[in-house]
CSV table of C-alpha atoms in Angstrom, one decimal:
chain,number,residue,atom,x,y,z
A,3,MET,CA,-15.2,4.5,3.3
A,4,TYR,CA,-14.8,7.1,0.7
A,5,ILE,CA,-11.7,9.3,0.9
A,6,ILE,CA,-10.1,11.8,-1.5
A,7,CYS,CA,-6.7,13.5,-1.1
A,8,ASP,CA,-6.6,17.3,-0.5
A,9,GLY,CA,-6.6,19.1,-3.8
A,10,GLU,CA,-6.9,17.5,-7.2
A,11,PRO,CA,-6.0,13.8,-7.1
A,12,PHE,CA,-4.1,12.2,-10.0
A,13,TYR,CA,-4.1,8.6,-11.2
A,14,SER,CA,-1.6,6.3,-12.9
A,15,ASN,CA,-2.8,3.9,-15.6
A,16,GLN,CA,0.6,3.1,-17.1
A,17,PHE,CA,0.4,-0.7,-16.6
A,18,LEU,CA,-3.4,-1.3,-17.1
A,19,HIS,CA,-4.6,-3.4,-20.0
A,20,PRO,CA,-4.5,-1.0,-23.1
A,21,GLU,CA,-8.2,-1.3,-23.5
A,22,THR,CA,-8.9,-0.4,-19.9
A,23,ALA,CA,-6.4,2.4,-19.5
A,24,ASN,CA,-9.1,5.1,-19.9
A,25,PHE,CA,-11.0,3.8,-16.9
A,26,ALA,CA,-8.8,5.6,-14.5
A,27,SER,CA,-9.3,9.0,-16.1
A,28,ASP,CA,-13.1,8.8,-15.3
A,29,MET,CA,-12.2,8.4,-11.6
A,30,ARG,CA,-11.1,12.1,-11.3
A,31,LYS,CA,-14.7,13.2,-11.3
A,32,GLU,CA,-15.8,11.1,-8.3
A,33,ARG,CA,-15.0,10.2,-4.7
A,34,ILE,CA,-12.6,7.3,-4.6
A,35,ASP,CA,-12.4,4.4,-2.2
A,36,MET,CA,-8.9,4.2,-0.8
A,37,SER,CA,-7.9,0.6,-1.0
A,38,PHE,CA,-4.6,0.9,0.9
A,39,SER,CA,-1.8,3.3,1.2
A,40,ILE,CA,2.0,3.0,1.0
A,41,GLY,CA,4.5,5.6,2.2
A,42,ILE,CA,7.8,5.9,0.3
A,43,VAL,CA,10.4,6.4,3.1
A,44,GLY,CA,14.2,6.8,3.2
A,45,LEU,CA,17.1,9.1,3.6
A,46,PRO,CA,17.4,12.2,1.3
A,47,ASN,CA,18.5,11.6,-2.3
A,48,VAL,CA,18.0,7.8,-2.4
A,49,GLY,CA,15.5,8.0,-5.3
A,50,LYS,CA,12.1,8.3,-3.6
A,51,SER,CA,10.7,11.0,-5.8
A,52,THR,CA,12.1,9.3,-8.9
A,53,LEU,CA,10.4,6.1,-7.9
A,54,PHE,CA,7.2,8.0,-7.1
A,55,ASN,CA,7.2,9.5,-10.6
A,56,ALA,CA,7.9,6.1,-12.2
A,57,ILE,CA,5.0,4.3,-10.5
A,58,THR,CA,2.4,7.1,-10.6
A,59,ASP,CA,3.2,8.6,-14.0
A,60,GLU,CA,3.7,12.0,-12.4
A,61,SER,CA,6.5,14.6,-12.3
A,62,ALA,CA,7.4,15.4,-8.8
A,63,ASP,CA,10.6,17.5,-8.3
A,64,CYS,CA,13.7,15.2,-8.2
A,65,SER,CA,16.3,17.9,-7.7
A,66,ASN,CA,19.7,16.8,-6.3
A,67,PHE,CA,19.7,18.4,-2.9
A,68,PRO,CA,18.5,17.3,0.6
A,69,PHE,CA,14.8,17.9,1.4
A,70,CYS,CA,13.9,18.7,-2.2
A,71,THR,CA,10.5,17.2,-1.1
A,72,ILE,CA,9.0,19.1,1.8
A,73,GLU,CA,5.3,18.5,1.5
A,74,PRO,CA,4.5,14.9,0.6
A,75,ASN,CA,3.7,14.1,-3.0
A,76,LYS,CA,0.5,12.1,-3.3
A,77,ALA,CA,-1.0,10.0,-6.1
A,78,ILE,CA,-3.7,7.4,-6.6
A,79,ALA,CA,-2.4,4.6,-8.8
A,80,SER,CA,-4.9,2.3,-10.5
A,81,VAL,CA,-4.2,-1.3,-9.6
A,82,PRO,CA,-3.5,-3.4,-12.8
A,83,ASP,CA,-6.2,-6.1,-13.1
A,84,ASP,CA,-6.6,-8.2,-16.2
A,85,MET,CA,-9.5,-10.1,-14.5
A,86,LEU,CA,-11.4,-6.8,-14.3
A,87,TYR,CA,-10.9,-6.3,-18.0
A,88,HIS,CA,-12.1,-9.9,-18.9
A,89,ILE,CA,-15.2,-9.4,-16.7
A,90,SER,CA,-16.0,-6.1,-18.5
A,91,LYS,CA,-16.3,-8.0,-21.8
A,92,TYR,CA,-19.4,-9.9,-20.5
A,93,VAL,CA,-21.3,-7.3,-18.5
A,94,SER,CA,-23.2,-4.3,-19.8
A,95,ALA,CA,-22.0,-1.7,-17.3
A,96,LYS,CA,-21.4,1.8,-18.7
A,97,LYS,CA,-18.1,2.2,-16.9
A,98,THR,CA,-15.4,0.1,-15.3
A,99,THR,CA,-13.4,1.3,-12.3
A,100,PRO,CA,-10.3,-0.5,-11.0
A,101,THR,CA,-9.3,-0.4,-7.3
A,102,THR,CA,-6.5,1.9,-6.3
A,103,LEU,CA,-3.2,2.2,-4.4
A,104,ASP,CA,-2.6,5.5,-2.5
A,105,VAL,CA,1.1,6.3,-2.9
A,106,ILE,CA,2.7,9.0,-0.7
A,107,ASP,CA,6.3,10.2,-1.3
A,108,ILE,CA,7.5,11.4,2.1
A,109,ALA,CA,10.4,13.8,2.5
A,110,GLY,CA,13.8,12.3,3.5
A,111,LEU,CA,14.5,11.4,7.1
A,112,ILE,CA,17.9,12.0,8.8
A,113,GLU,CA,19.5,11.0,12.0
A,114,GLY,CA,17.7,13.0,14.8
A,115,SER,CA,14.4,13.2,12.9
A,116,HIS,CA,12.5,12.1,16.0
A,117,LYS,CA,13.8,15.2,17.7
A,118,GLY,CA,12.7,17.4,14.8
A,119,GLU,CA,16.0,17.5,12.9
A,120,GLY,CA,15.5,18.4,9.3
A,121,LEU,CA,11.7,18.9,9.9
A,122,GLY,CA,11.7,15.3,11.1
A,123,ASN,CA,8.6,15.6,13.3
A,124,LYS,CA,6.6,16.8,10.4
A,125,PHE,CA,7.7,14.0,8.1
A,126,LEU,CA,7.3,11.3,10.8
A,127,SER,CA,3.7,12.4,11.4
A,128,GLN,CA,3.0,11.9,7.7
A,129,ILE,CA,4.3,8.2,8.0
A,130,GLN,CA,1.7,7.7,10.8
A,131,LYS,CA,-1.1,8.0,8.2
A,132,VAL,CA,-0.1,5.2,5.9
A,133,ASP,CA,-0.9,1.4,6.0
A,134,ALA,CA,2.5,0.2,5.0
A,135,ILE,CA,6.1,1.5,4.5
A,136,ALA,CA,8.3,1.1,1.5
A,137,HIS,CA,11.9,1.8,2.5
A,138,VAL,CA,13.9,3.0,-0.5
A,139,LEU,CA,17.7,2.3,-0.3
A,140,ARG,CA,20.2,3.4,-2.9
A,141,LEU,CA,22.7,0.7,-3.7
A,142,PHE,CA,24.9,2.5,-6.2
A,143,LYS,CA,27.3,5.4,-6.2
A,144,ASP,CA,26.9,8.5,-8.4
A,145,PRO,CA,29.3,11.5,-8.1
A,146,HIS,CA,26.4,13.7,-9.3
A,147,ILE,CA,24.1,12.7,-6.5
A,148,SER,CA,24.7,13.9,-2.9
A,149,HIS,CA,23.7,11.4,-0.2
A,150,THR,CA,23.6,11.6,3.6
A,151,GLY,CA,26.1,9.3,5.2
A,152,GLY,CA,27.4,7.4,2.1
A,153,THR,CA,25.7,4.5,0.3
A,154,ASP,CA,25.8,1.7,2.9
A,155,SER,CA,22.3,0.4,2.3
A,156,ILE,CA,22.1,-1.6,5.6
A,157,LYS,CA,23.4,1.3,7.6
A,158,ASP,CA,20.8,3.6,5.9
A,159,LEU,CA,18.0,1.2,6.7
A,160,GLU,CA,19.1,1.0,10.3
A,161,THR,CA,19.2,4.8,10.6
A,162,VAL,CA,15.7,5.2,9.4
A,163,GLU,CA,14.4,2.2,11.5
A,164,THR,CA,16.0,3.7,14.6
A,165,GLU,CA,14.3,7.1,14.0
A,166,LEU,CA,10.9,5.3,13.6
A,167,LYS,CA,11.4,3.4,16.9
A,168,LEU,CA,12.6,6.5,18.8
A,169,LYS,CA,9.6,8.4,17.6
A,170,ASP,CA,7.3,5.6,18.8
A,171,LEU,CA,9.0,5.5,22.2
A,172,GLU,CA,8.5,9.2,22.5
A,173,ILE,CA,4.8,8.8,21.7
A,174,ILE,CA,4.4,6.0,24.2
A,175,GLY,CA,6.4,7.8,26.9
A,176,LYS,CA,4.1,10.8,26.7
A,177,ARG,CA,1.0,8.6,26.9
A,178,ILE,CA,2.5,6.7,29.9
A,179,ARG,CA,3.0,10.0,31.8
A,180,SER,CA,-0.5,11.1,31.1
A,181,VAL,CA,-2.1,7.8,32.0
A,182,GLU,CA,0.0,7.5,35.2
A,183,LYS,CA,-1.5,10.7,36.5
A,184,GLN,CA,-5.0,9.7,35.7
A,185,ALA,CA,-4.5,6.1,37.0
A,186,LYS,CA,-3.9,7.4,40.6
A,187,SER,CA,-7.7,7.7,40.9
A,188,GLY,CA,-7.8,3.8,41.0
A,189,ASP,CA,-9.4,3.4,37.6
A,190,LYS,CA,-8.9,-0.3,36.6
A,191,GLU,CA,-9.2,0.3,32.9
A,192,LEU,CA,-6.5,3.0,33.0
A,193,LYS,CA,-4.3,0.6,35.0
A,194,LYS,CA,-4.8,-2.0,32.2
A,195,GLU,CA,-3.8,0.6,29.6
A,196,LEU,CA,-0.7,1.5,31.6
A,197,ASP,CA,0.4,-2.1,31.7
A,198,THR,CA,-0.2,-2.5,28.0
A,199,LEU,CA,1.8,0.7,27.3
A,200,THR,CA,4.7,-0.4,29.5
A,201,LEU,CA,4.8,-3.8,27.7
A,202,LEU,CA,4.7,-2.1,24.3
A,203,GLU,CA,7.5,0.2,25.3
A,204,LYS,CA,9.6,-2.8,26.5
A,205,LYS,CA,9.0,-4.8,23.3
A,206,ILE,CA,9.9,-1.9,21.0
A,207,SER,CA,13.0,-1.0,23.0
A,208,GLU,CA,14.4,-4.5,23.2
A,209,ASN,CA,13.6,-5.9,19.7
A,210,GLU,CA,15.5,-5.0,16.6
A,211,TRP,CA,12.6,-5.7,14.3
A,212,ILE,CA,9.1,-6.1,15.8
A,213,LYS,CA,5.8,-5.7,13.9
A,214,LEU,CA,2.1,-5.7,14.6
A,215,THR,CA,2.0,-9.4,13.9
A,216,ASP,CA,4.3,-10.0,16.8
A,217,VAL,CA,2.2,-8.3,19.5
A,218,GLN,CA,-1.0,-9.2,21.3
A,219,ASP,CA,-4.4,-8.0,20.2
A,220,LYS,CA,-4.7,-5.4,23.0
A,221,GLU,CA,-1.2,-4.1,22.2
A,222,LYS,CA,-2.0,-4.0,18.5
A,223,ALA,CA,-5.2,-2.0,19.1
A,224,LEU,CA,-3.4,0.5,21.2
A,225,ALA,CA,-0.5,0.8,18.8
A,226,LYS,CA,-3.0,1.6,16.0
A,227,GLU,CA,-4.7,4.2,18.2
A,228,LEU,CA,-1.4,5.9,19.0
A,229,GLY,CA,-0.3,5.8,15.4
A,230,LEU,CA,2.9,3.9,16.1
A,231,ILE,CA,5.2,3.8,13.1
A,232,SER,CA,7.9,1.2,13.6
A,233,LEU,CA,5.3,-1.6,13.9
A,234,LYS,CA,3.8,-1.0,10.5
A,235,PRO,CA,4.3,-3.7,7.7
A,236,GLU,CA,7.3,-2.9,5.6
A,237,MET,CA,9.0,-3.7,2.4
A,238,ILE,CA,12.4,-2.7,1.0
A,239,ILE,CA,12.9,-1.2,-2.4
A,240,ALA,CA,16.5,-1.5,-3.5
A,241,ASN,CA,17.2,1.2,-6.0
A,242,VAL,CA,20.0,-0.2,-8.1
A,243,ASP,CA,21.8,0.8,-11.3
A,244,GLU,CA,21.3,-0.8,-14.7
A,245,ALA,CA,24.2,-3.2,-14.3
A,246,THR,CA,23.0,-4.5,-10.9
A,247,LEU,CA,19.5,-4.9,-12.3
A,248,LYS,CA,20.8,-7.2,-15.0
A,249,ASN,CA,23.3,-9.0,-12.7
A,250,PRO,CA,22.6,-8.7,-9.0
A,251,GLY,CA,25.9,-8.5,-7.1
A,252,GLU,CA,27.3,-8.7,-3.6
A,253,LYS,CA,25.6,-5.5,-2.3
A,254,LEU,CA,22.1,-6.9,-3.1
A,255,ASP,CA,23.1,-10.3,-1.7
A,256,ASN,CA,24.2,-8.7,1.6
A,257,LEU,CA,21.0,-6.7,1.9
A,258,LYS,CA,18.9,-9.8,1.2
A,259,GLU,CA,20.8,-11.7,3.9
A,260,HIS,CA,20.3,-8.9,6.3
A,261,ALA,CA,16.5,-8.8,5.7
A,262,ALA,CA,16.0,-12.5,5.6
A,263,GLY,CA,15.9,-12.9,9.3
A,264,LYS,CA,13.4,-10.2,9.6
A,265,ASN,CA,11.1,-11.8,7.0
A,266,ILE,CA,11.0,-8.6,4.9
A,267,GLU,CA,10.7,-8.7,1.1
A,268,ILE,CA,13.3,-6.9,-1.1
A,269,ILE,CA,12.2,-5.5,-4.5
A,270,PRO,CA,15.1,-4.6,-6.7
A,271,ILE,CA,14.2,-1.7,-8.9
A,272,SER,CA,16.0,0.9,-11.0
A,273,ALA,CA,13.9,4.0,-10.4
A,274,LYS,CA,15.7,5.8,-13.2
A,275,ILE,CA,15.0,3.1,-15.7
A,276,GLU,CA,11.4,2.9,-14.6
A,277,GLU,CA,11.0,6.6,-15.0
A,278,GLU,CA,12.4,6.3,-18.5
A,279,ILE,CA,10.0,3.5,-19.4
A,280,ARG,CA,7.0,5.7,-18.7
A,281,GLU,CA,8.0,7.9,-21.6
A,282,LEU,CA,7.5,5.0,-24.0
A,283,PRO,CA,4.2,4.1,-25.7
A,284,LYS,CA,2.4,1.5,-23.6
A,285,GLU,CA,2.9,-1.3,-26.1
A,286,GLU,CA,6.7,-0.8,-25.9
A,287,ARG,CA,7.1,-0.8,-22.1
A,288,LEU,CA,6.9,-4.6,-21.6
A,289,GLU,CA,9.5,-5.0,-24.4
A,290,PHE,CA,11.8,-2.7,-22.7
A,291,LEU,CA,11.4,-4.4,-19.3
A,292,ALA,CA,12.1,-7.8,-21.0
A,293,GLU,CA,15.6,-6.5,-21.9
A,294,PHE,CA,16.3,-6.5,-18.2
A,295,ASN,CA,14.7,-9.9,-17.7
A,296,LEU,CA,11.7,-8.2,-16.0
A,297,THR,CA,8.1,-9.3,-16.5
A,298,MET,CA,6.4,-6.5,-14.7
A,299,GLY,CA,6.8,-2.9,-13.8
A,300,SER,CA,7.6,-1.5,-10.3
A,301,LEU,CA,4.0,-0.5,-9.6
A,302,GLU,CA,2.9,-4.1,-10.0
A,303,LYS,CA,5.7,-5.4,-7.8
A,304,ILE,CA,4.8,-3.0,-5.1
A,305,ILE,CA,1.1,-3.8,-5.3
A,306,LEU,CA,1.8,-7.6,-5.1
A,307,SER,CA,4.0,-7.0,-2.1
A,308,GLY,CA,1.5,-4.6,-0.5
A,309,TYR,CA,-1.4,-7.1,-0.9
A,310,LYS,CA,0.8,-9.7,0.8
A,311,LEU,CA,1.9,-7.4,3.6
A,312,LEU,CA,-1.6,-6.3,4.4
A,313,ASP,CA,-3.4,-9.6,3.7
A,314,LEU,CA,-5.6,-8.1,1.0
A,315,ILE,CA,-7.9,-9.6,-1.6
A,316,THR,CA,-9.9,-8.1,-4.5
A,317,PHE,CA,-13.6,-8.5,-5.1
A,318,TYR,CA,-16.0,-7.2,-7.8
A,319,THR,CA,-19.4,-5.7,-8.0
A,320,PHE,CA,-21.4,-4.6,-11.1
A,321,ASN,CA,-24.7,-3.3,-12.2
A,322,GLU,CA,-25.9,-1.5,-15.4
A,323,LYS,CA,-24.0,1.6,-14.4
A,324,GLU,CA,-20.6,0.4,-13.2
A,325,LEU,CA,-18.3,-2.6,-12.9
A,326,ARG,CA,-15.9,-2.0,-10.0
A,327,ALA,CA,-13.0,-3.6,-8.2
A,328,TRP,CA,-12.7,-3.3,-4.4
A,329,THR,CA,-10.0,-4.2,-1.9
A,330,LEU,CA,-10.8,-6.1,1.3
A,331,THR,CA,-8.8,-7.9,4.0
A,332,LYS,CA,-8.5,-11.7,3.7
A,333,SER,CA,-10.7,-12.3,6.7
A,334,GLY,CA,-13.4,-9.9,5.4
A,335,THR,CA,-17.0,-11.1,5.3
A,336,THR,CA,-19.8,-10.2,2.9
A,337,LEU,CA,-21.0,-7.7,5.5
A,338,ASP,CA,-17.5,-6.1,5.5
A,339,ALA,CA,-17.7,-6.0,1.7
A,340,ALA,CA,-21.1,-4.3,1.9
A,341,SER,CA,-19.7,-1.7,4.4
A,342,LYS,CA,-16.8,-1.1,2.0
A,343,ILE,CA,-19.2,-0.2,-0.7
A,344,HIS,CA,-21.6,1.9,1.4
A,345,THR,CA,-22.5,2.1,5.1
A,346,ASP,CA,-26.3,2.0,4.2
A,347,MET,CA,-25.8,-1.2,2.3
A,348,ALA,CA,-24.2,-2.8,5.5
A,349,LYS,CA,-26.9,-1.5,7.8
A,350,GLY,CA,-29.7,-2.9,5.6
A,351,PHE,CA,-27.9,-6.1,4.6
A,352,ILE,CA,-30.3,-9.0,3.7
A,353,LYS,CA,-28.1,-11.4,1.7
A,354,ALA,CA,-25.3,-11.7,-0.9
A,355,GLU,CA,-25.2,-13.5,-4.2
A,356,VAL,CA,-21.7,-14.7,-4.8
A,357,VAL,CA,-19.9,-16.3,-7.7
A,358,SER,CA,-16.1,-16.5,-8.4
A,359,ALA,CA,-14.9,-14.5,-11.3
A,360,LYS,CA,-13.3,-17.7,-12.7
A,361,VAL,CA,-16.7,-19.5,-12.8
A,362,PHE,CA,-18.4,-16.4,-14.2
A,363,LEU,CA,-15.9,-16.2,-17.1
A,364,GLU,CA,-16.4,-19.9,-17.9
A,365,HIS,CA,-20.1,-19.2,-18.5
A,366,LYS,CA,-19.8,-15.6,-19.7
A,367,SER,CA,-23.2,-14.5,-18.3
A,368,LEU,CA,-24.8,-14.1,-14.9
A,369,LYS,CA,-28.0,-15.7,-16.3
A,370,ASP,CA,-26.2,-18.9,-17.3
A,371,VAL,CA,-24.5,-19.0,-13.8
A,372,LYS,CA,-27.9,-18.7,-12.1
A,373,GLU,CA,-29.6,-21.4,-14.3
A,374,LYS,CA,-26.8,-23.8,-13.5
A,375,GLY,CA,-27.2,-23.2,-9.8
A,376,LEU,CA,-23.7,-21.8,-9.4
A,377,LEU,CA,-24.7,-18.5,-7.9
A,378,LYS,CA,-24.4,-19.0,-4.1
A,379,ILE,CA,-26.7,-17.2,-1.6
A,380,GLU,CA,-24.8,-16.2,1.5
A,381,GLY,CA,-25.4,-14.5,4.8
A,382,LYS,CA,-23.5,-11.6,6.3
A,383,ASP,CA,-20.9,-13.8,8.0
A,384,CYS,CA,-19.7,-15.6,4.8
A,385,LYS,CA,-16.0,-15.1,4.1
A,386,VAL,CA,-15.3,-13.3,0.8
A,387,ASN,CA,-12.7,-15.1,-1.4
A,388,ASP,CA,-10.2,-13.4,-3.7
A,389,ARG,CA,-11.8,-12.6,-7.1
A,390,ASP,CA,-15.3,-13.1,-5.9
A,391,ILE,CA,-18.1,-11.2,-7.7
A,392,LEU,CA,-20.8,-10.0,-5.2
A,393,TYR,CA,-24.3,-8.7,-5.5
A,394,ILE,CA,-25.5,-7.3,-2.2
A,395,HIS,CA,-29.3,-7.3,-1.4
A,396,PHE,CA,-30.2,-4.7,1.2
A,397,LYS,CA,-33.2,-2.8,2.6
């Protein structure tokens, strides 16, 4: 599937290998495969737009007043991939294209958003479009930053989560009322849908923290069709100050304890420091991060968490024109990979030649891999492994 954001898309390459950073700039001229999308969500003035700027290398307005962001800021960030760089040294492709992460900075939610408070309905509809949610919570006080309801991070999280659930219950309620009227005709399929809707409504109402992984397949399919928000995979981004980043304190420990029972990952980040880092030359960024005992930037942390949340892997394709990275679900087959590249390729699928990137790099040429019998011939139902290189044969 090829998707491009409305208007002129922009790309981040701040953490790519220095010799591959120019790859992303070539992507502006073509349609881009959207690997997966993450919506940055939270109360007003918790650092969402600052974080957005830090991980996308852009300059969204971060003014200190509620609803500074009205329309969502969007960016396509190139996924850092050293493996892609190493492969590029041994193939003759004219260009190299990394896979991408679609990042959407959504305006702040407040209590009552599900009823439309603070343009809440508009903002909640934007969250419906993303694959995963990144909750941004501010864990420090700043007299120069206004903040809705104080700086109790757990209370902030619960406020946003409640609004997401209430919006979902509103969506389900409307669908139930509509199906109930139609089901009076005796349609068995509508009766099944009504039963599923009622069960979903009950589960969301009674469970503090329920996700798509906790519901049955028929409920999952209907939840996706309705665009339910509270069931989406989530991560927590704890926006901390410099002191807490160096020495995590009680506030971060309390938040970790709160999230532990919900099996949700917490990523401590100083959005302000990350934004300052992007002003540095690329070779100095890692040195600056090391001062805070960090080995990677926030974009890489979010991508790793996103891949884990959505069960994603990376695979590669190349020919004389292009070496390209793609994203696929862990359960994806060679036919799914072909469909990801182009629907015609999937329709006319004949076979796939497959080799792991590790094996390819050991031999440094496709010719050598073939001669040693290491290039596997697979059918359409073969599962694709992380870091496989694929060559699809099709009619």
